[in-house]
PDB file of C-alpha atoms in Angstrom:
ATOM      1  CA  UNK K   1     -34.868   0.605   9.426  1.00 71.00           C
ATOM      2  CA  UNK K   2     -36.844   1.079  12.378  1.00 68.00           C
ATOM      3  CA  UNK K   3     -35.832   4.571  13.177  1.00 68.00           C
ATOM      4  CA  UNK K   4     -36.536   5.502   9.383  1.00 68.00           C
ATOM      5  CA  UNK K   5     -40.119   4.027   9.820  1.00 67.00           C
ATOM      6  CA  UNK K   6     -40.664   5.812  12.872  1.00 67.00           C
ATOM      7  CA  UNK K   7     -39.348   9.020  11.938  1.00 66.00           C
ATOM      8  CA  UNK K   8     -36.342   9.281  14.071  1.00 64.00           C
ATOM      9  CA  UNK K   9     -38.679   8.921  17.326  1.00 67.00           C
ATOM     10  CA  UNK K  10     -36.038   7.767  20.008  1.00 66.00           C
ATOM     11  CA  UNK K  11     -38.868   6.811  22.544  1.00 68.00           C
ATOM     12  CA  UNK K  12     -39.584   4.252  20.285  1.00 69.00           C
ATOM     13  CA  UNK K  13     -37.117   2.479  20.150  1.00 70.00           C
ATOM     14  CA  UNK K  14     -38.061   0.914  23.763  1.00 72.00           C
ATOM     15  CA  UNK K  15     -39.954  -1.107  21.316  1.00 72.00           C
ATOM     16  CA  UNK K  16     -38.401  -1.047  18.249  1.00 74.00           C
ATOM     17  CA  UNK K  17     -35.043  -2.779  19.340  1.00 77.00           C
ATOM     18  CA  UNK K  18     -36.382  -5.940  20.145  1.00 78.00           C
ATOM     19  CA  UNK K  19     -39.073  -5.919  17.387  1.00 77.00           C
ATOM     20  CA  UNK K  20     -36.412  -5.421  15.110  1.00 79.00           C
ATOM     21  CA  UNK K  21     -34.051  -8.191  16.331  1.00 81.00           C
ATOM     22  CA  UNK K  22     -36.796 -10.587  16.264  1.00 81.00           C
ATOM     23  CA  UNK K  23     -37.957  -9.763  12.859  1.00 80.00           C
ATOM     24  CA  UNK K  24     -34.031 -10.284  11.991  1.00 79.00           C
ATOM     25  CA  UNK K  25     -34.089 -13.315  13.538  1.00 76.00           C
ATOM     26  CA  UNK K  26     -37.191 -14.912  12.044  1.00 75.00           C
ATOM     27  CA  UNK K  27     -35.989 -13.776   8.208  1.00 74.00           C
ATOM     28  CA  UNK K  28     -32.404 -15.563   9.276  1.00 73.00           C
ATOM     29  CA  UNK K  29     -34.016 -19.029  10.198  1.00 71.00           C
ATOM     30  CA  UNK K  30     -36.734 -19.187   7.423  1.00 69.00           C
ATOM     31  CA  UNK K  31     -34.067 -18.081   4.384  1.00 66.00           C
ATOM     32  CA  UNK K  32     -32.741 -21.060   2.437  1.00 60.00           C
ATOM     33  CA  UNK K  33     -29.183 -21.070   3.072  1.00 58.00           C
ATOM     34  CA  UNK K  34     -26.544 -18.500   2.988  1.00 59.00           C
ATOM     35  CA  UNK K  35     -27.345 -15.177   1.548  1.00 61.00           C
ATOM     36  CA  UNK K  36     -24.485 -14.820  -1.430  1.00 67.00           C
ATOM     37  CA  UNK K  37     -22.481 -11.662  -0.767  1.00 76.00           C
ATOM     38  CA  UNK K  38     -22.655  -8.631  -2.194  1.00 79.00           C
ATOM     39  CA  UNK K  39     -20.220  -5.893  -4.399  1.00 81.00           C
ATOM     40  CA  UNK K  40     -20.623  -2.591  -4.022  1.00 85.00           C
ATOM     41  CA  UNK K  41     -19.447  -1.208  -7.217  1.00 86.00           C
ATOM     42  CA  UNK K  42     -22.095  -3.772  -8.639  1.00 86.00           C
ATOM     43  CA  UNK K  43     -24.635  -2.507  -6.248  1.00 88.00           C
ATOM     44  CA  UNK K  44     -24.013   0.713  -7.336  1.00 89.00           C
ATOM     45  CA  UNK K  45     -24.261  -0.120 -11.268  1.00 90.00           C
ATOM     46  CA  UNK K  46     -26.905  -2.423 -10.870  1.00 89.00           C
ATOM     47  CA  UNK K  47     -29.238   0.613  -9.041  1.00 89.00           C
ATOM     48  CA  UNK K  48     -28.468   2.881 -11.935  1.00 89.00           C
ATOM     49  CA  UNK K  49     -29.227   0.152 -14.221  1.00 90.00           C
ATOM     50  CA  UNK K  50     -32.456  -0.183 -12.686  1.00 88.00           C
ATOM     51  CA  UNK K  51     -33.629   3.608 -12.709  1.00 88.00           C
ATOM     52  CA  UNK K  52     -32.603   3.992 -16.078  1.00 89.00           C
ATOM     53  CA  UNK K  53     -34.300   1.284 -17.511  1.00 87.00           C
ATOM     54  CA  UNK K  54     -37.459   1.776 -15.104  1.00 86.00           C
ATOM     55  CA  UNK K  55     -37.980   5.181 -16.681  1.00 87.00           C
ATOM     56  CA  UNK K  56     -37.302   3.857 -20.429  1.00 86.00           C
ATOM     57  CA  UNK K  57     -39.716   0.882 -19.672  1.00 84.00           C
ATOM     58  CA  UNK K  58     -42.705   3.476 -18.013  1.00 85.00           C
ATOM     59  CA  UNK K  59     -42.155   5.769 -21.260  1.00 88.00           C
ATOM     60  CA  UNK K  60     -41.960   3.065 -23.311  1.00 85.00           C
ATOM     61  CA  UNK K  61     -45.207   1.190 -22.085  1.00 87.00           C
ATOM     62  CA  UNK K  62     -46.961   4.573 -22.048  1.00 87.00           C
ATOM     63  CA  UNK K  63     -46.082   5.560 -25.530  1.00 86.00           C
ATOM     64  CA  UNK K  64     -47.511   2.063 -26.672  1.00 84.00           C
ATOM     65  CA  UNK K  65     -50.654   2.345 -24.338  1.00 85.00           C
ATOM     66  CA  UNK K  66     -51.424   6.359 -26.050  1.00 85.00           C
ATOM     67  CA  UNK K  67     -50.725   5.755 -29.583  1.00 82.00           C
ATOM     68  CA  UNK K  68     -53.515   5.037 -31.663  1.00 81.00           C
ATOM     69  CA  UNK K  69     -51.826   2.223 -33.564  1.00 81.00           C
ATOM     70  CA  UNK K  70     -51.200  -0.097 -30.440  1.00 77.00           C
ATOM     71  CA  UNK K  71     -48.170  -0.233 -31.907  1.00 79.00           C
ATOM     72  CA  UNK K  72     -47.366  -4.123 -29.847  1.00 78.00           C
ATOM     73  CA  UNK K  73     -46.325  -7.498 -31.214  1.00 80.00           C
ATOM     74  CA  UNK K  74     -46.437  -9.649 -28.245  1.00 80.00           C
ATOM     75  CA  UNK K  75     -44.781 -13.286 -28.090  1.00 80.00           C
ATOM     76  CA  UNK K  76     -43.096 -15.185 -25.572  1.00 79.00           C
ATOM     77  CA  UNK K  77     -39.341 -16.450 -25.255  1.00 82.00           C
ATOM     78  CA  UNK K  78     -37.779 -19.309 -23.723  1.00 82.00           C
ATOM     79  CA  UNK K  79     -35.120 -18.193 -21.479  1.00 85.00           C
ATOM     80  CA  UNK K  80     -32.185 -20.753 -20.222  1.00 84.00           C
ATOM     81  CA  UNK K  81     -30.988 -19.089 -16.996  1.00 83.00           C
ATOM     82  CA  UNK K  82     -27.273 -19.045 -15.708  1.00 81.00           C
ATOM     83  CA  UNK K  83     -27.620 -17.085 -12.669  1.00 77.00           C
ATOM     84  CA  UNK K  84     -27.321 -18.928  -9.295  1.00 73.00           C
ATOM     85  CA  UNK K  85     -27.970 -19.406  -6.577  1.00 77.00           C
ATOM     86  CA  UNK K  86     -32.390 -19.612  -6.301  1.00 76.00           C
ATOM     87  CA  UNK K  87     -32.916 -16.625  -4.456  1.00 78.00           C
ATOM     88  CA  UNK K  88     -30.658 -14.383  -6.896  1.00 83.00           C
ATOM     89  CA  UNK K  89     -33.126 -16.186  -9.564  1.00 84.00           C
ATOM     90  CA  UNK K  90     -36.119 -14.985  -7.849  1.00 84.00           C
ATOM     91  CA  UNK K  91     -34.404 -11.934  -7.669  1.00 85.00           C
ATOM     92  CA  UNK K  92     -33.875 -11.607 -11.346  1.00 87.00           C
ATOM     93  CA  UNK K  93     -37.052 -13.090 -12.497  1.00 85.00           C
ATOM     94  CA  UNK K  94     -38.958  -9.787 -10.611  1.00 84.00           C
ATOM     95  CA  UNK K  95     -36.712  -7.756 -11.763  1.00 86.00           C
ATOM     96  CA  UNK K  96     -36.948  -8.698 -15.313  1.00 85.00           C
ATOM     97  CA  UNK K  97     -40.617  -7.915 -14.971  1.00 81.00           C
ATOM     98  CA  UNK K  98     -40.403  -4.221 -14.270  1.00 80.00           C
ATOM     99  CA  UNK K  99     -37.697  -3.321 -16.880  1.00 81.00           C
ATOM    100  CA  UNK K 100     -38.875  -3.010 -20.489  1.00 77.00           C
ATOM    101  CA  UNK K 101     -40.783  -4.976 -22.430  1.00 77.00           C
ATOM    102  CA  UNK K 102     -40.514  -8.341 -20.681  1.00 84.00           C
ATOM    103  CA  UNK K 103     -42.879  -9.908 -18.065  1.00 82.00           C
ATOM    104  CA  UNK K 104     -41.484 -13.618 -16.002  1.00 83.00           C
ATOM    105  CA  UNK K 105     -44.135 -15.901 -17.089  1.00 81.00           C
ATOM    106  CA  UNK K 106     -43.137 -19.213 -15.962  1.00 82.00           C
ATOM    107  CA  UNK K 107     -40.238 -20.549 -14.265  1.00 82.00           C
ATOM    108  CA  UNK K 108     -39.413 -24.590 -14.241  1.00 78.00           C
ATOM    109  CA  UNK K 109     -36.298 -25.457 -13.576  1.00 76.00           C
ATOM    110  CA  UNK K 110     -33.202 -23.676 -15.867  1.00 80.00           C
ATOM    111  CA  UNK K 111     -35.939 -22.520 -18.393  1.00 82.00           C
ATOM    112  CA  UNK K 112     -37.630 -18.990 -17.913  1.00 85.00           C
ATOM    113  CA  UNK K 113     -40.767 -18.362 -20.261  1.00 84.00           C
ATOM    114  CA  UNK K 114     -40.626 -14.964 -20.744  1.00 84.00           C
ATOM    115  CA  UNK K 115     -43.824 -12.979 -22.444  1.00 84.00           C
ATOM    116  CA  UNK K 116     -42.385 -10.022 -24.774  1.00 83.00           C
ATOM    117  CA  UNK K 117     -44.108  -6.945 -25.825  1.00 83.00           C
ATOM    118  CA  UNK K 118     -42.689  -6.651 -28.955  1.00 80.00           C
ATOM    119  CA  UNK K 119     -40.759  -9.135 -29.822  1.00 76.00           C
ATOM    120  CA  UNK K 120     -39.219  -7.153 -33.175  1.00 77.00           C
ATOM    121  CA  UNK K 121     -36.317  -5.893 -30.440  1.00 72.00           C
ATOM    122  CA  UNK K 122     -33.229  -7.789 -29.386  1.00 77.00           C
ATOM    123  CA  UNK K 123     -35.157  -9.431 -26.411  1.00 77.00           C
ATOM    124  CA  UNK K 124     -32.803 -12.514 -25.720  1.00 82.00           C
ATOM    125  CA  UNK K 125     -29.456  -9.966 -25.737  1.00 82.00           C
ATOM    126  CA  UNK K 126     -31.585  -7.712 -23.461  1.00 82.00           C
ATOM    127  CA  UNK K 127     -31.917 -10.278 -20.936  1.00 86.00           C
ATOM    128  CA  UNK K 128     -28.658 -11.320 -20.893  1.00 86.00           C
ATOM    129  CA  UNK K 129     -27.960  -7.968 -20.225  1.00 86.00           C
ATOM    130  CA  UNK K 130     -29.883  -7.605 -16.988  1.00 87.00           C
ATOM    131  CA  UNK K 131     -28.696 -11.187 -15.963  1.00 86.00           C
ATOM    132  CA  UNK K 132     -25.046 -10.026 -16.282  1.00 87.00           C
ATOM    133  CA  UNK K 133     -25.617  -6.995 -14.198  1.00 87.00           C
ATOM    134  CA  UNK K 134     -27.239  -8.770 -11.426  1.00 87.00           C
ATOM    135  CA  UNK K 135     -24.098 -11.504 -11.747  1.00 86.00           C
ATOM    136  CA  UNK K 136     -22.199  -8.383 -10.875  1.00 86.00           C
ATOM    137  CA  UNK K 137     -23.691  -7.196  -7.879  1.00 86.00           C
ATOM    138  CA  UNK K 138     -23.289 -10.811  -6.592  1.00 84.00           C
ATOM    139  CA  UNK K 139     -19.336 -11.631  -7.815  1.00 81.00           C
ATOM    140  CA  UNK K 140     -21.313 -14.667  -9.587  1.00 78.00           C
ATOM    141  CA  UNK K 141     -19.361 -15.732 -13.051  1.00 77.00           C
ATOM    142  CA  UNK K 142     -21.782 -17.100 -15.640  1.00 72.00           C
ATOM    143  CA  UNK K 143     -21.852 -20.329 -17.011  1.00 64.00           C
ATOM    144  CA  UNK K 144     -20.139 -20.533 -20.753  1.00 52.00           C
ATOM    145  CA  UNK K 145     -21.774 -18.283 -23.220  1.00 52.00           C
ATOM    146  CA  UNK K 146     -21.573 -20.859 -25.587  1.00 48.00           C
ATOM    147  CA  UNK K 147     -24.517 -22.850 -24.756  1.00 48.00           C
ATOM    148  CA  UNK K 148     -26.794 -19.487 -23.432  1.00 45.00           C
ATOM    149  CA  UNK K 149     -29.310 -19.550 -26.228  1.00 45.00           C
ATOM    150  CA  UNK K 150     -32.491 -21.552 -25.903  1.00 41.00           C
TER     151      UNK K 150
ATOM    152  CA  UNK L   1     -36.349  32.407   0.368  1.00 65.00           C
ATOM    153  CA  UNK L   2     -39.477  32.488  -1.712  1.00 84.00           C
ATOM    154  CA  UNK L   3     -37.600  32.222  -5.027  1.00 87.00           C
ATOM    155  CA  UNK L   4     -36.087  28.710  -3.446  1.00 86.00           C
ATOM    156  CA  UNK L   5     -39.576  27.601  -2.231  1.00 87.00           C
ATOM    157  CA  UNK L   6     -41.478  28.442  -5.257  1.00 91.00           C
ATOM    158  CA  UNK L   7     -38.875  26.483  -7.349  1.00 90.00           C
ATOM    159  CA  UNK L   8     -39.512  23.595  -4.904  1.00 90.00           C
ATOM    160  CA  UNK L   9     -43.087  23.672  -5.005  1.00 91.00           C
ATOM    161  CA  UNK L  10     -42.653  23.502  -8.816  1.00 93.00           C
ATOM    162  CA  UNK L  11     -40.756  20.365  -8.745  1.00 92.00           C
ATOM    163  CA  UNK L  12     -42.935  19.062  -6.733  1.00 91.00           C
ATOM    164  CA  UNK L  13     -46.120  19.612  -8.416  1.00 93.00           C
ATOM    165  CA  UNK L  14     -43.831  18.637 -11.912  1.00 94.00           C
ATOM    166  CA  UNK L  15     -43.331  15.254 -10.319  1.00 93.00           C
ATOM    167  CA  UNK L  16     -46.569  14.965  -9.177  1.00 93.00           C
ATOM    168  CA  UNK L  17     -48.036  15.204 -12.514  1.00 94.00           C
ATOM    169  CA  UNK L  18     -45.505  13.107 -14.290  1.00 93.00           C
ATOM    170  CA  UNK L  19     -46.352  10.096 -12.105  1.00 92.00           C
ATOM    171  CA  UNK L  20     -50.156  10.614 -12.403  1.00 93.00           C
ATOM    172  CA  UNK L  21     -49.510  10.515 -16.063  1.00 92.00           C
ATOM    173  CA  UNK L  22     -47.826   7.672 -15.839  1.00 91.00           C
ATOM    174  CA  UNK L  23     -50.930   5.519 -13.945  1.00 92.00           C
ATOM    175  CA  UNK L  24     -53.094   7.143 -16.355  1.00 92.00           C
ATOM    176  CA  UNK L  25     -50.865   5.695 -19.457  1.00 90.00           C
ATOM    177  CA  UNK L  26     -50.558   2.338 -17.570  1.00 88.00           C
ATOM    178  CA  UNK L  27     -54.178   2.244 -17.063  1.00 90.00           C
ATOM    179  CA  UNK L  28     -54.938   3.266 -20.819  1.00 89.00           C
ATOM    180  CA  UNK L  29     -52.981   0.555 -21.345  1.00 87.00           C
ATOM    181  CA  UNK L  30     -55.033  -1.562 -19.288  1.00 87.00           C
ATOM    182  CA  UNK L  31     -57.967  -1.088 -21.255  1.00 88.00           C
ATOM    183  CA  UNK L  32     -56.872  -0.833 -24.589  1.00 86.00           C
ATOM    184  CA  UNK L  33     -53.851  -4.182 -24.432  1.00 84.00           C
ATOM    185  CA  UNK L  34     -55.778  -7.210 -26.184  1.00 83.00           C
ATOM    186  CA  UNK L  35     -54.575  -9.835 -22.986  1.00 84.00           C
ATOM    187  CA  UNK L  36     -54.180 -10.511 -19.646  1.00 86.00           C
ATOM    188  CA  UNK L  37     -50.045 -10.824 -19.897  1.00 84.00           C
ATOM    189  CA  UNK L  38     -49.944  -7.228 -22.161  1.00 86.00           C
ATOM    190  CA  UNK L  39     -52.058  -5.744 -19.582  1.00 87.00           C
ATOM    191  CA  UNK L  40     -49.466  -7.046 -16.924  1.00 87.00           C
ATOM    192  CA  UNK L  41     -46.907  -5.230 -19.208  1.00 84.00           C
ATOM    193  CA  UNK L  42     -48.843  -1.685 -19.028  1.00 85.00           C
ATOM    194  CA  UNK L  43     -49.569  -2.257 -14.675  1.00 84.00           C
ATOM    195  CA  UNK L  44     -46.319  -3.402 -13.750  1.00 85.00           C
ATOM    196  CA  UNK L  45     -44.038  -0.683 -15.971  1.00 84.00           C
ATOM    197  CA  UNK L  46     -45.724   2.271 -15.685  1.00 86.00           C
ATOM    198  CA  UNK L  47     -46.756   1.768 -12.229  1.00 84.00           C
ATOM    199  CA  UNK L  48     -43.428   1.455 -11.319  1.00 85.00           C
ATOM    200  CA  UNK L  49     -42.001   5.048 -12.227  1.00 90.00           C
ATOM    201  CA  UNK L  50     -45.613   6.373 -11.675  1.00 91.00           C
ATOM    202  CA  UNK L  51     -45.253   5.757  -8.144  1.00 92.00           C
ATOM    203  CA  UNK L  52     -41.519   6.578  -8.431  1.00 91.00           C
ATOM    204  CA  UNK L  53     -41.940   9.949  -9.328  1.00 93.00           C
ATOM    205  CA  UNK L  54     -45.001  10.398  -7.113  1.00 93.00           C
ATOM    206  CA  UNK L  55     -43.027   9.049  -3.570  1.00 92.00           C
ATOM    207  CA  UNK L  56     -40.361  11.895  -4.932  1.00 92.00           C
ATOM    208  CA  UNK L  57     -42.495  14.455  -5.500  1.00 92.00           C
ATOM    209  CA  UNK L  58     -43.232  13.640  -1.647  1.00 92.00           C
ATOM    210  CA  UNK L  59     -40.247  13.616  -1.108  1.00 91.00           C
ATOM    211  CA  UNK L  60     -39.593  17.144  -1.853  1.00 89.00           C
ATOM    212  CA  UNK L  61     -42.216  18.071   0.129  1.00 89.00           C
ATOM    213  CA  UNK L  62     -41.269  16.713   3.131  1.00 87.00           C
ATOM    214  CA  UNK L  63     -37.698  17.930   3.372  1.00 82.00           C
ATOM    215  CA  UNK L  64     -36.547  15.832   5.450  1.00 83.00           C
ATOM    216  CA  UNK L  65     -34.191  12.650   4.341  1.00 84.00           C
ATOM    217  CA  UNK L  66     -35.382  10.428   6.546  1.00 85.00           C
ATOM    218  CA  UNK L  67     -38.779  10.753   5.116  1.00 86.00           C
ATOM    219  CA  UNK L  68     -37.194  10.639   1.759  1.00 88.00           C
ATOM    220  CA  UNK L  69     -35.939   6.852   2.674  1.00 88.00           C
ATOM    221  CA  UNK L  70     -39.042   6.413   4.188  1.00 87.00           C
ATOM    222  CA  UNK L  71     -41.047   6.502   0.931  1.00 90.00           C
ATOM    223  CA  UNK L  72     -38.048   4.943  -0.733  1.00 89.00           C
ATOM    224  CA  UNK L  73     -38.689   1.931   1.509  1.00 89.00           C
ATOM    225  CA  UNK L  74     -42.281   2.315   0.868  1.00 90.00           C
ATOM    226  CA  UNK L  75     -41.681   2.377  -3.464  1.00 90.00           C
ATOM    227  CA  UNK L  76     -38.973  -1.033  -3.060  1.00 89.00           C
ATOM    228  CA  UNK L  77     -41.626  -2.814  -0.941  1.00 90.00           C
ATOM    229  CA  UNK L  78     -44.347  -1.836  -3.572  1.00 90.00           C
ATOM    230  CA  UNK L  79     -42.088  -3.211  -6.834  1.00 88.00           C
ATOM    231  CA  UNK L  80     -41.336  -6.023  -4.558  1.00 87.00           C
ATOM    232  CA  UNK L  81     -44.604  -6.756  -4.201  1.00 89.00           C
ATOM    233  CA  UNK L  82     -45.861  -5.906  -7.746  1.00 86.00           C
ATOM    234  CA  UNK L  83     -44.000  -7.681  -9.418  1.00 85.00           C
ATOM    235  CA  UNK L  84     -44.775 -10.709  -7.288  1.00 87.00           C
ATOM    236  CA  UNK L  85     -47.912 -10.279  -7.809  1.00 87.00           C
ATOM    237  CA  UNK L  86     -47.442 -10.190 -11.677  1.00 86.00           C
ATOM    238  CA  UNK L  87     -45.407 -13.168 -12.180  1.00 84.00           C
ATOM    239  CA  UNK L  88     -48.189 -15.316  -9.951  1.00 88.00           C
ATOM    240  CA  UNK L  89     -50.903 -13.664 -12.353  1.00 88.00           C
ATOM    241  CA  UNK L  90     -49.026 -14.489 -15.281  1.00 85.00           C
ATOM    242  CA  UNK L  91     -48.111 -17.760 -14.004  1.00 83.00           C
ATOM    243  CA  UNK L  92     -51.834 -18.865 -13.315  1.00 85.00           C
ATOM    244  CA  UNK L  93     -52.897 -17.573 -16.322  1.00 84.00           C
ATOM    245  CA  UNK L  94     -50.413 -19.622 -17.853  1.00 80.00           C
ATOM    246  CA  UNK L  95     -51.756 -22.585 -16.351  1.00 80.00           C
ATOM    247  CA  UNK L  96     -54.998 -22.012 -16.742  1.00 78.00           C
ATOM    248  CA  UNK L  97     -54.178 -22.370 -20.597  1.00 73.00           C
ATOM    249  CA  UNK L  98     -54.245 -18.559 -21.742  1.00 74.00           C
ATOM    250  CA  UNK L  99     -52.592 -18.573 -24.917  1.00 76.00           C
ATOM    251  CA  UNK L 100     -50.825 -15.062 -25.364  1.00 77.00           C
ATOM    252  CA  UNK L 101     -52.183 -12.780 -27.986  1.00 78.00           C
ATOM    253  CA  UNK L 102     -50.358 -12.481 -30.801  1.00 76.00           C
ATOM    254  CA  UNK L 103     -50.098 -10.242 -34.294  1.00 71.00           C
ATOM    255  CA  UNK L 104     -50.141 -13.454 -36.513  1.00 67.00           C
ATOM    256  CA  UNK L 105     -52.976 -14.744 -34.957  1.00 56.00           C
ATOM    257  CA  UNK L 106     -54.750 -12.010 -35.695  1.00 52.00           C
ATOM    258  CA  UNK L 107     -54.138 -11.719 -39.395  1.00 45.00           C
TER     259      UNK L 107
END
C-alpha cells in the first residue's frame, strides 16, 4: 500500500517499511479479536454486487432528486440482523447505506432501524439480499430463515 | 496514435461529466428532500458513484495503474468514511428525536 501511495518511489521506502509495519501493528493490537477469514469467489461476487448496485442506487437517487414529483415515500424498517461476528456488522450496516434506497439509522443490539426511501419496494428481501452476500465473502452460514422477519 | 488518444480523452471527459452530474443530482436532492435522513439518502448515493466515475475519469488520465489503485484507495477510504459519517448523522438525529418524514403525515 505504501508503494501505491507513493507512486512506486523506491527511495521511499527507507521510510515507508517501518511506517508501514507499525501502522500494521497498531491496527493488529487495537482490533477486537480475530479478523474472520475471507472467500475469494465471495470477494469477487460481493465487489460486483457492490458496483452494480452503487450505480443503480446513484441513478436511482438522482432520478428521484430531478423529477418534479419527488416521487419518495420514506419510512423506516426494523431490521433483525443474522450476520456475525461485530465487525462484519459494522461492515454491513455501511454498506447498506450506500446501496439503494436504505440508510443504517440505529443499531442496538440484533435490531437494525433502517430509514427507507420508498418503502413501496421489497425493502426487507433487499436486505437480506445484501446480508447474504456479505455472509458469502465471510463463509458465515445464517441463522434459520424462519425467524428473520422483524 | 491520435485516433487512440482522442478516444481516451473522450472517455475521460464522458466520465468526468457523468460524476459531476451525479453531485449535482445528489445535491438537488439535498435541497429539494423534505428531512435530514432523505437528504442523507441523496449525499451518501449519489456521492458515491459521483466520485466513482470522477476518480476513473482520473484514472484514464493518468495511465498509469498504480495511480489507478491510487484513487481507488482514495474512493474506498471516502465511502468508508461517508458512510460513517451518515450513520452517526442519522443516528444523532435519531436521538435527538427527529421523527422521519413521511407521505401519510403529510396528507
Amino acid at each position: 500500500m505504501w508503494i501505491v501511495v507513493s507512486e512506486g518511489d523506491l527511495a521511499s521506502l527507507r521510510a515507508g517499511v517501518p511506517s508501514s509495519l507499525v501502522a500494521a501493528g497498531v491496527s493488529l493490537a487495537l482490533s477486537p479479536g480475530r479478523a474472520p477469514s475471507v472467500s475469494l469467489p465471495g470477494l469477487v461476487r460481493f465487489i460486483g454486487f457492490f458496483l452494480v448496485h452503487s450505480v443503480r442506487g446513484g441513478i436511482d437517487v438522482a432520478m428521484r432528486a430531478i423529477k418534479p414529483s419527488l416521487p419518495i415515500d420514506p419510512g423506516t424498517v426494523t431490521y433483525r440482523l443474522r450476520i456475525e461476528p461485530v465487525s462484519v456488522r459494522v461492515l454491513f450496516v455501511n454498506t447498506l447505506s450506500l446501496l439503494p434506497g436504505t440508510l443504517s439509522t440505529h443499531l442496538d443490539g440484533d435490531e437494525l432501524i433502517v430509514h427507507v426511501l420508498d418503502c413501496r419496494g421489497p425493502v426487507i428481501s433487499d436486505i437480506e439480499i445484501v446480508e447474504r452476500r456479505l455472509a458469502d465473502v465471510f463463509n458465515i452460514t445464517l441463522r434459520s430463515p424462519i425467524e428473520e422477519r422483524a | 496514435m491520435d485516433f487512440a488518444r482522442i478516444a481516451l480523452t473522450v472517455i475521460e471527459y464522458a466520465l468526468y461529466a457523468a460524476g459531476a452530474f451525479f453531485f449535482l443530482a445528489g445535491s438537488i436532492g439535498l435541497l429539494r428532500f423534505p428531512d435530514v435522513y432523505t437528504r442523507l439518502h441523496s449525499l451518501t448515493k449519489a456521492d458515491n458513484l459521483g466520485l466513482g466515475l470522477v476518480c476513473m475519469g482520473l484514472a484514464v488520465r493518468s495511465g498509469s495503474a498504480i495511480v489507478a489503485l491510487k484513487l481507488l484507495f482514495i474512493w474506498m477510504l471516502v465511502l468508508a468514511a461517508g458512510s460513517t459519517a451518515c450513520y452517526l448523522v442519522a443516528e444523532s438525529a435519531r436521538s435527538a428525536g427527529i421523527e422521519p418524514w413521511t407521505r401519510e403525515a403529510r396528507r
